[in-house]
PDB file of C-alpha atoms in Angstrom:
ATOM      1  CA  MET N   1    -116.067 113.756 -92.852  1.00  0.00           C
ATOM      2  CA  ASN N   2    -119.087 111.377 -93.667  1.00  0.00           C
ATOM      3  CA  SER N   3    -117.383 110.021 -96.840  1.00  0.00           C
ATOM      4  CA  GLN N   4    -114.336 109.288 -94.590  1.00  0.00           C
ATOM      5  CA  ILE N   5    -116.498 107.512 -91.962  1.00  0.00           C
ATOM      6  CA  SER N   6    -118.373 105.429 -94.577  1.00  0.00           C
ATOM      7  CA  LEU N   7    -115.256 104.337 -95.901  1.00  0.00           C
ATOM      8  CA  SER N   8    -113.828 103.227 -92.823  1.00  0.00           C
ATOM      9  CA  HIS N   9    -117.110 101.458 -91.767  1.00  0.00           C
ATOM     10  CA  ALA N  10    -117.262  99.541 -95.273  1.00  0.00           C
ATOM     11  CA  PHE N  11    -113.789  98.414 -94.682  1.00  0.00           C
ATOM     12  CA  SER N  12    -114.355  97.244 -91.277  1.00  0.00           C
ATOM     13  CA  LEU N  13    -117.567  95.433 -92.205  1.00  0.00           C
ATOM     14  CA  SER N  14    -115.707  93.675 -94.855  1.00  0.00           C
ATOM     15  CA  SER N  15    -112.330  93.046 -93.575  1.00  0.00           C
ATOM     16  CA  PHE N  16    -112.576  92.763 -89.763  1.00  0.00           C
ATOM     17  CA  HIS N  17    -116.325  91.598 -89.232  1.00  0.00           C
ATOM     18  CA  CYS N  18    -115.153  88.656 -91.329  1.00  0.00           C
ATOM     19  CA  CYS N  19    -118.035  88.908 -93.865  1.00  0.00           C
ATOM     20  CA  PHE N  20    -116.222  87.105 -96.272  1.00  0.00           C
ATOM     21  CA  SER N  21    -118.562  85.793 -99.073  1.00  0.00           C
ATOM     22  CA  ASN N  22    -117.495  88.664-101.118  1.00  0.00           C
ATOM     23  CA  PRO N  23    -115.286  90.802 -99.052  1.00  0.00           C
ATOM     24  CA  TYR N  24    -113.727  93.282-101.624  1.00  0.00           C
ATOM     25  CA  PRO N  25    -116.387  93.492-104.281  1.00  0.00           C
ATOM     26  CA  PHE N  26    -114.789  96.446-106.006  1.00  0.00           C
ATOM     27  CA  ILE N  27    -111.588  94.566-106.231  1.00  0.00           C
ATOM     28  CA  SER N  28    -111.567  91.525-108.787  1.00  0.00           C
ATOM     29  CA  PHE N  29    -107.986  90.640-109.330  1.00  0.00           C
ATOM     30  CA  LYS N  30    -104.712  89.626-107.196  1.00  0.00           C
ATOM     31  CA  PRO N  31    -101.854  91.571-106.490  1.00  0.00           C
ATOM     32  CA  LEU N  32     -99.787  92.319-109.194  1.00  0.00           C
ATOM     33  CA  ASN N  33     -95.835  92.259-109.552  1.00  0.00           C
ATOM     34  CA  VAL N  34     -95.608  89.270-107.239  1.00  0.00           C
ATOM     35  CA  THR N  35     -93.059  86.267-106.898  1.00  0.00           C
ATOM     36  CA  PRO N  36     -94.146  82.944-105.526  1.00  0.00           C
ATOM     37  CA  LEU N  37     -91.972  81.725-102.484  1.00  0.00           C
ATOM     38  CA  ARG N  38     -90.314  78.318-103.093  1.00  0.00           C
ATOM     39  CA  GLY N  39     -92.803  75.578-101.999  1.00  0.00           C
ATOM     40  CA  THR N  40     -95.813  77.961-101.182  1.00  0.00           C
ATOM     41  CA  ASN N  41     -98.369  80.236-102.784  1.00  0.00           C
ATOM     42  CA  PHE N  42     -97.600  83.130-100.302  1.00  0.00           C
ATOM     43  CA  ASN N  43     -96.366  86.108-102.176  1.00  0.00           C
ATOM     44  CA  PHE N  44     -93.680  88.916-102.261  1.00  0.00           C
ATOM     45  CA  VAL N  45     -95.617  91.926-102.728  1.00  0.00           C
ATOM     46  CA  LYS N  46     -93.039  94.497-103.956  1.00  0.00           C
ATOM     47  CA  ILE N  47     -93.984  98.137-103.677  1.00  0.00           C
ATOM     48  CA  SER N  48     -91.490 100.040-105.371  1.00  0.00           C
ATOM     49  CA  THR N  49     -91.671 103.310-103.699  1.00  0.00           C
ATOM     50  CA  GLU N  50     -91.400 101.846-100.198  1.00  0.00           C
ATOM     51  CA  ARG N  51     -89.539  98.647-101.048  1.00  0.00           C
ATOM     52  CA  THR N  52     -91.371  96.665 -98.935  1.00  0.00           C
ATOM     53  CA  ARG N  53     -92.310  92.751 -99.447  1.00  0.00           C
ATOM     54  CA  ILE N  54     -94.165  90.589 -97.305  1.00  0.00           C
ATOM     55  CA  ARG N  55     -92.832  87.266 -96.660  1.00  0.00           C
ATOM     56  CA  ALA N  56     -94.527  84.161 -95.058  1.00  0.00           C
ATOM     57  CA  THR N  57     -93.003  82.406 -92.377  1.00  0.00           C
ATOM     58  CA  LEU N  58     -94.171  78.812 -92.979  1.00  0.00           C
ATOM     59  CA  ASP N  59     -91.815  78.206 -95.862  1.00  0.00           C
ATOM     60  CA  ASP N  60     -89.504  76.195 -93.749  1.00  0.00           C
ATOM     61  CA  ILE N  61     -91.899  74.230 -91.621  1.00  0.00           C
ATOM     62  CA  GLU N  62     -92.331  70.578 -92.696  1.00  0.00           C
ATOM     63  CA  SER N  63     -96.032  69.536 -93.264  1.00  0.00           C
ATOM     64  CA  ASP N  64     -95.921  66.742 -90.847  1.00  0.00           C
ATOM     65  CA  GLN N  65     -94.405  68.848 -87.731  1.00  0.00           C
ATOM     66  CA  LEU N  66     -96.181  70.819 -85.298  1.00  0.00           C
ATOM     67  CA  SER N  67     -94.706  73.625 -83.304  1.00  0.00           C
ATOM     68  CA  SER N  68     -95.306  74.426 -79.650  1.00  0.00           C
ATOM     69  CA  ASN N  69     -99.073  75.275 -79.347  1.00  0.00           C
ATOM     70  CA  PRO N  70    -101.555  76.653 -76.675  1.00  0.00           C
ATOM     71  CA  LEU N  71    -103.324  73.309 -75.988  1.00  0.00           C
ATOM     72  CA  LEU N  72    -104.709  72.430 -72.706  1.00  0.00           C
ATOM     73  CA  VAL N  73    -106.975  69.701 -73.260  1.00  0.00           C
ATOM     74  CA  GLU N  74    -107.170  66.904 -70.936  1.00  0.00           C
ATOM     75  CA  ASP N  75    -108.889  64.216 -73.174  1.00  0.00           C
ATOM     76  CA  ASP N  76    -106.508  62.384 -75.397  1.00  0.00           C
ATOM     77  CA  ASN N  77    -108.686  61.852 -78.278  1.00  0.00           C
ATOM     78  CA  SER N  78    -110.008  65.604 -78.344  1.00  0.00           C
ATOM     79  CA  LYS N  79    -106.152  66.703 -78.259  1.00  0.00           C
ATOM     80  CA  LYS N  80    -105.205  64.515 -80.990  1.00  0.00           C
ATOM     81  CA  GLU N  81    -108.421  65.863 -82.995  1.00  0.00           C
ATOM     82  CA  ILE N  82    -107.322  69.422 -82.364  1.00  0.00           C
ATOM     83  CA  GLU N  83    -103.665  68.636 -83.381  1.00  0.00           C
ATOM     84  CA  GLU N  84    -104.624  67.072 -86.616  1.00  0.00           C
ATOM     85  CA  SER N  85    -106.803  70.198 -87.114  1.00  0.00           C
ATOM     86  CA  VAL N  86    -104.111  72.522 -86.580  1.00  0.00           C
ATOM     87  CA  LYS N  87    -101.979  70.374 -88.873  1.00  0.00           C
ATOM     88  CA  VAL N  88    -104.411  70.744 -91.579  1.00  0.00           C
ATOM     89  CA  LEU N  89    -104.502  74.578 -91.426  1.00  0.00           C
ATOM     90  CA  LYS N  90    -100.820  74.807 -91.494  1.00  0.00           C
ATOM     91  CA  ILE N  91    -100.683  72.824 -94.686  1.00  0.00           C
ATOM     92  CA  ALA N  92    -103.338  74.767 -96.080  1.00  0.00           C
ATOM     93  CA  ALA N  93    -101.388  77.988 -95.065  1.00  0.00           C
ATOM     94  CA  LYS N  94     -98.506  76.672 -96.829  1.00  0.00           C
ATOM     95  CA  THR N  95     -99.894  75.098-100.061  1.00  0.00           C
ATOM     96  CA  ARG N  96    -103.226  76.376-100.445  1.00  0.00           C
ATOM     97  CA  LYS N  97    -104.413  73.156-101.731  1.00  0.00           C
ATOM     98  CA  VAL N  98    -106.282  71.644 -98.937  1.00  0.00           C
ATOM     99  CA  ALA N  99    -110.006  71.233 -99.874  1.00  0.00           C
ATOM    100  CA  ALA N 100    -112.165  74.152 -98.287  1.00  0.00           C
ATOM    101  CA  GLU N 101    -114.305  71.286 -97.034  1.00  0.00           C
ATOM    102  CA  GLU N 102    -111.173  70.092 -94.830  1.00  0.00           C
ATOM    103  CA  VAL N 103    -110.362  73.644 -93.586  1.00  0.00           C
ATOM    104  CA  LEU N 104    -113.900  74.303 -92.620  1.00  0.00           C
ATOM    105  CA  SER N 105    -114.027  71.102 -90.655  1.00  0.00           C
ATOM    106  CA  ALA N 106    -110.668  71.916 -88.822  1.00  0.00           C
ATOM    107  CA  LEU N 107    -111.738  75.628 -88.172  1.00  0.00           C
ATOM    108  CA  SER N 108    -115.200  74.230 -86.545  1.00  0.00           C
ATOM    109  CA  ILE N 109    -113.133  71.624 -84.366  1.00  0.00           C
ATOM    110  CA  ILE N 110    -110.794  74.295 -83.181  1.00  0.00           C
ATOM    111  CA  GLU N 111    -113.643  76.631 -82.190  1.00  0.00           C
ATOM    112  CA  LYS N 112    -115.500  73.898 -80.300  1.00  0.00           C
ATOM    113  CA  ALA N 113    -112.227  73.198 -78.279  1.00  0.00           C
ATOM    114  CA  LYS N 114    -112.368  76.365 -76.179  1.00  0.00           C
ATOM    115  CA  ILE N 115    -108.525  76.405 -75.755  1.00  0.00           C
ATOM    116  CA  ASP N 116    -107.116  78.315 -73.239  1.00  0.00           C
ATOM    117  CA  PRO N 117    -106.472  82.103 -74.397  1.00  0.00           C
ATOM    118  CA  SER N 118    -104.229  83.142 -71.736  1.00  0.00           C
ATOM    119  CA  GLY N 119    -101.104  83.317 -74.004  1.00  0.00           C
ATOM    120  CA  PHE N 120    -102.929  84.427 -76.955  1.00  0.00           C
ATOM    121  CA  LEU N 121    -102.289  88.176 -77.101  1.00  0.00           C
ATOM    122  CA  GLU N 122     -98.685  87.995 -76.538  1.00  0.00           C
ATOM    123  CA  THR N 123     -98.283  85.454 -79.330  1.00  0.00           C
ATOM    124  CA  LEU N 124    -100.489  87.633 -81.525  1.00  0.00           C
ATOM    125  CA  GLY N 125     -98.961  91.040 -81.009  1.00  0.00           C
ATOM    126  CA  GLY N 126     -95.381  90.195 -79.420  1.00  0.00           C
ATOM    127  CA  LYS N 127     -93.983  91.626 -76.490  1.00  0.00           C
ATOM    128  CA  GLU N 128     -92.708  94.964 -78.013  1.00  0.00           C
ATOM    129  CA  SER N 129     -93.566  97.455 -80.638  1.00  0.00           C
ATOM    130  CA  PRO N 130     -94.183  97.327 -83.467  1.00  0.00           C
ATOM    131  CA  GLY N 131     -95.796  93.747 -82.823  1.00  0.00           C
ATOM    132  CA  ARG N 132     -96.163  90.986 -85.473  1.00  0.00           C
ATOM    133  CA  THR N 133     -97.889  90.871 -88.705  1.00  0.00           C
ATOM    134  CA  TRP N 134    -100.284  88.314 -90.081  1.00  0.00           C
ATOM    135  CA  MET N 135    -101.484  87.445 -93.540  1.00  0.00           C
ATOM    136  CA  LEU N 136    -105.144  86.409 -94.221  1.00  0.00           C
ATOM    137  CA  ILE N 137    -105.208  83.034 -95.588  1.00  0.00           C
ATOM    138  CA  PHE N 138    -108.723  81.668 -95.553  1.00  0.00           C
ATOM    139  CA  THR N 139    -112.433  83.188 -94.590  1.00  0.00           C
ATOM    140  CA  ALA N 140    -115.397  81.350 -93.890  1.00  0.00           C
ATOM    141  CA  GLN N 141    -119.035  82.287 -93.799  1.00  0.00           C
ATOM    142  CA  LYS N 142    -121.400  82.070 -90.803  1.00  0.00           C
ATOM    143  CA  GLN N 143    -121.814  78.671 -89.019  1.00  0.00           C
ATOM    144  CA  TYR N 144    -119.077  77.491 -91.728  1.00  0.00           C
ATOM    145  CA  LYS N 145    -121.567  77.189 -94.601  1.00  0.00           C
ATOM    146  CA  GLY N 146    -118.973  77.771 -97.068  1.00  0.00           C
ATOM    147  CA  GLY N 147    -115.511  79.485 -97.495  1.00  0.00           C
ATOM    148  CA  ARG N 148    -112.437  79.974 -99.680  1.00  0.00           C
ATOM    149  CA  TYR N 149    -108.996  81.162 -99.765  1.00  0.00           C
ATOM    150  CA  PHE N 150    -108.671  84.805 -99.629  1.00  0.00           C
ATOM    151  CA  PRO N 151    -107.424  86.152-103.088  1.00  0.00           C
ATOM    152  CA  LEU N 152    -105.802  89.244-102.164  1.00  0.00           C
ATOM    153  CA  THR N 153    -102.663  90.160 -99.888  1.00  0.00           C
ATOM    154  CA  ALA N 154    -104.277  91.330 -96.714  1.00  0.00           C
ATOM    155  CA  VAL N 155    -101.870  91.603 -93.830  1.00  0.00           C
ATOM    156  CA  GLN N 156    -103.140  92.584 -90.291  1.00  0.00           C
ATOM    157  CA  ARG N 157    -100.321  93.998 -87.559  1.00  0.00           C
ATOM    158  CA  PHE N 158    -101.098  93.652 -83.899  1.00  0.00           C
ATOM    159  CA  ASP N 159     -98.934  95.522 -81.314  1.00  0.00           C
ATOM    160  CA  ALA N 160     -99.637  94.068 -77.809  1.00  0.00           C
ATOM    161  CA  ALA N 161     -97.161  96.339 -76.165  1.00  0.00           C
ATOM    162  CA  ALA N 162     -98.644  99.525 -77.587  1.00  0.00           C
ATOM    163  CA  LYS N 163    -102.129  98.229 -77.821  1.00  0.00           C
ATOM    164  CA  ARG N 164    -102.332  99.161 -81.696  1.00  0.00           C
ATOM    165  CA  ILE N 165    -103.740  97.652 -84.815  1.00  0.00           C
ATOM    166  CA  GLU N 166    -103.092  97.982 -88.496  1.00  0.00           C
ATOM    167  CA  ASN N 167    -104.966  96.437 -91.269  1.00  0.00           C
ATOM    168  CA  GLY N 168    -103.652  96.784 -94.869  1.00  0.00           C
ATOM    169  CA  VAL N 169    -104.438  95.531 -98.483  1.00  0.00           C
ATOM    170  CA  TYR N 170    -101.477  95.522-100.750  1.00  0.00           C
ATOM    171  CA  LEU N 171    -101.860  95.617-104.295  1.00  0.00           C
ATOM    172  CA  GLY N 172     -98.262  95.542-105.765  1.00  0.00           C
ATOM    173  CA  PRO N 173     -97.152  98.598-107.705  1.00  0.00           C
ATOM    174  CA  ILE N 174    -100.765  99.732-108.008  1.00  0.00           C
ATOM    175  CA  GLY N 175    -100.747 100.908-104.148  1.00  0.00           C
ATOM    176  CA  GLN N 176    -101.977  99.911-100.668  1.00  0.00           C
ATOM    177  CA  LEU N 177    -104.748 100.881 -98.514  1.00  0.00           C
ATOM    178  CA  THR N 178    -104.088 100.972 -94.648  1.00  0.00           C
ATOM    179  CA  PHE N 179    -106.354 101.509 -91.544  1.00  0.00           C
ATOM    180  CA  GLU N 180    -104.562 102.099 -88.209  1.00  0.00           C
ATOM    181  CA  GLY N 181    -106.115 102.278 -84.584  1.00  0.00           C
ATOM    182  CA  LYS N 182    -106.197 101.122 -81.232  1.00  0.00           C
ATOM    183  CA  LEU N 183    -107.187  97.718 -79.725  1.00  0.00           C
ATOM    184  CA  SER N 184    -108.211  96.309 -76.324  1.00  0.00           C
ATOM    185  CA  TRP N 185    -108.002  92.654 -75.082  1.00  0.00           C
ATOM    186  CA  LYS N 186    -110.288  91.123 -72.494  1.00  0.00           C
ATOM    187  CA  LYS N 187    -110.242  87.062 -72.051  1.00  0.00           C
ATOM    188  CA  ARG N 188    -110.312  86.014 -75.743  1.00  0.00           C
ATOM    189  CA  ILE N 189    -112.032  89.038 -77.380  1.00  0.00           C
ATOM    190  CA  LEU N 190    -109.696  91.919 -79.185  1.00  0.00           C
ATOM    191  CA  ALA N 191    -111.936  94.915 -79.801  1.00  0.00           C
ATOM    192  CA  PHE N 192    -110.514  97.835 -82.111  1.00  0.00           C
ATOM    193  CA  ILE N 193    -111.145 101.229 -83.258  1.00  0.00           C
ATOM    194  CA  PHE N 194    -109.849 102.662 -86.192  1.00  0.00           C
ATOM    195  CA  GLU N 195    -108.348 106.353 -86.058  1.00  0.00           C
ATOM    196  CA  ASN N 196    -106.491 106.807 -89.357  1.00  0.00           C
ATOM    197  CA  LEU N 197    -106.672 105.877 -93.068  1.00  0.00           C
ATOM    198  CA  ARG N 198    -103.795 105.939 -95.382  1.00  0.00           C
ATOM    199  CA  ILE N 199    -103.937 105.576 -99.077  1.00  0.00           C
ATOM    200  CA  LYS N 200    -101.206 105.222-101.481  1.00  0.00           C
ATOM    201  CA  VAL N 201    -101.227 105.008-105.118  1.00  0.00           C
ATOM    202  CA  GLY N 202     -98.299 104.116-107.333  1.00  0.00           C
ATOM    203  CA  PRO N 203     -95.076 106.173-106.730  1.00  0.00           C
ATOM    204  CA  LEU N 204     -97.130 109.090-105.099  1.00  0.00           C
ATOM    205  CA  GLN N 205     -96.796 110.066-101.660  1.00  0.00           C
ATOM    206  CA  SER N 206     -99.305 108.593 -99.414  1.00  0.00           C
ATOM    207  CA  LEU N 207    -102.260 110.315 -98.003  1.00  0.00           C
ATOM    208  CA  GLN N 208    -103.463 110.049 -94.432  1.00  0.00           C
ATOM    209  CA  ILE N 209    -106.850 110.888 -93.421  1.00  0.00           C
ATOM    210  CA  SER N 210    -108.345 111.317 -89.881  1.00  0.00           C
ATOM    211  CA  LEU N 211    -111.385 109.132 -89.230  1.00  0.00           C
ATOM    212  CA  GLY N 212    -112.345 111.276 -86.190  1.00  0.00           C
ATOM    213  CA  GLU N 213    -111.666 108.663 -83.457  1.00  0.00           C
ATOM    214  CA  LYS N 214    -109.275 110.487 -81.504  1.00  0.00           C
ATOM    215  CA  GLU N 215    -111.149 110.548 -78.121  1.00  0.00           C
ATOM    216  CA  GLU N 216    -109.748 108.531 -75.061  1.00  0.00           C
ATOM    217  CA  LYS N 217    -112.358 105.516 -75.437  1.00  0.00           C
ATOM    218  CA  GLU N 218    -111.412 102.305 -74.852  1.00  0.00           C
ATOM    219  CA  PRO N 219    -112.571  99.692 -77.583  1.00  0.00           C
ATOM    220  CA  SER N 220    -115.259  97.440 -76.507  1.00  0.00           C
ATOM    221  CA  THR N 221    -117.660  94.715 -78.102  1.00  0.00           C
ATOM    222  CA  LYS N 222    -119.672  97.671 -79.176  1.00  0.00           C
ATOM    223  CA  ASP N 223    -116.945  98.423 -81.592  1.00  0.00           C
ATOM    224  CA  PRO N 224    -115.493  95.821 -84.193  1.00  0.00           C
ATOM    225  CA  PHE N 225    -113.929  92.867 -82.583  1.00  0.00           C
ATOM    226  CA  PHE N 226    -112.510  89.302 -82.994  1.00  0.00           C
ATOM    227  CA  ILE N 227    -112.620  86.141 -80.791  1.00  0.00           C
ATOM    228  CA  TRP N 228    -109.912  84.380 -80.861  1.00  0.00           C
ATOM    229  CA  PHE N 229    -110.013  80.321 -80.850  1.00  0.00           C
ATOM    230  CA  TYR N 230    -106.244  79.588 -81.379  1.00  0.00           C
ATOM    231  CA  VAL N 231    -103.240  81.248 -81.765  1.00  0.00           C
ATOM    232  CA  ASP N 232     -99.627  79.790 -81.919  1.00  0.00           C
ATOM    233  CA  GLU N 233     -96.363  81.072 -83.569  1.00  0.00           C
ATOM    234  CA  GLU N 234     -97.633  80.166 -86.987  1.00  0.00           C
ATOM    235  CA  ILE N 235    -101.259  80.235 -87.332  1.00  0.00           C
ATOM    236  CA  ALA N 236    -104.230  82.146 -85.757  1.00  0.00           C
ATOM    237  CA  VAL N 237    -107.931  81.619 -85.868  1.00  0.00           C
ATOM    238  CA  ALA N 238    -110.719  84.132 -84.877  1.00  0.00           C
ATOM    239  CA  ARG N 239    -114.246  85.033 -85.541  1.00  0.00           C
ATOM    240  CA  GLY N 240    -115.407  88.440 -86.484  1.00  0.00           C
ATOM    241  CA  ARG N 241    -118.680  90.193 -84.896  1.00  0.00           C
ATOM    242  CA  SER N 242    -120.917  89.242 -87.805  1.00  0.00           C
ATOM    243  CA  GLY N 243    -120.115  85.701 -87.251  1.00  0.00           C
ATOM    244  CA  GLY N 244    -117.670  84.752 -90.028  1.00  0.00           C
ATOM    245  CA  THR N 245    -114.404  83.049 -89.284  1.00  0.00           C
ATOM    246  CA  ALA N 246    -110.894  83.276 -90.721  1.00  0.00           C
ATOM    247  CA  PHE N 247    -107.295  81.934 -90.419  1.00  0.00           C
ATOM    248  CA  TRP N 248    -104.077  83.758 -90.601  1.00  0.00           C
ATOM    249  CA  CYS N 249    -100.341  82.773 -91.166  1.00  0.00           C
ATOM    250  CA  ARG N 250     -97.678  84.593 -89.379  1.00  0.00           C
ATOM    251  CA  CYS N 251     -95.712  86.870 -91.836  1.00  0.00           C
ATOM    252  CA  GLN N 252     -92.782  89.123 -91.901  1.00  0.00           C
ATOM    253  CA  ARG N 253     -92.626  92.605 -93.656  1.00  0.00           C
ATOM    254  CA  VAL N 254     -89.260  92.989 -94.865  1.00  0.00           C
ATOM    255  CA  ASN N 255     -87.809  96.465 -95.469  1.00  0.00           C
ATOM    256  CA  THR N 256     -84.801  96.592 -98.062  1.00  0.00           C
TER     257      THR N 256
END
């Protein structure tokens, strides 16, 4: 049991607390058996045993077009600055070619804007199960002292209706590592507790391990959490408990 809890703790520190300077020190390679999407650097991740792939939804978005977003900023100059920052992040998500310094600046501007979070949870987790999935694109260090594009295929699923969360790292035919648990939402803070770990290696059947968190406890800020600064239908920006910030791109898991 101690080893299970230690593994869960290590993963939550690396992925969900946004300690991103070297989030997966035990993995130094990109996902295998991937095919780039047209016009993007997002990847199909083919896992032969489950015939699952992950596809980014920004492929058909023009780089100069912004979709509806949750901006409620009265000052025109501030609103324009935020819109430009959102645009930078969407281009970065689509191309992964925007300089890290520009991404860091955009993240900082969005954080300081204090955008109304009233619609964030529904946009993040949808109106019905199984919710929505988001691919991690870029991770920034505390106080934006540095950052980089995330080198692996890491996908989070948020289910607002069922109040569930899932976090997975997908390594192509090698396998996948997934944590699943419950979440709570208050204002702009999404707290969570992992309950189960699933490990899949190659063609072998997946192994599920209980992490001993089955009690009826509501996740709180004493647990891992995200503070969300921006969420629209295409990207999301949040900070983890340790102070690192990241942004995600909406993605879609397609079963074939």
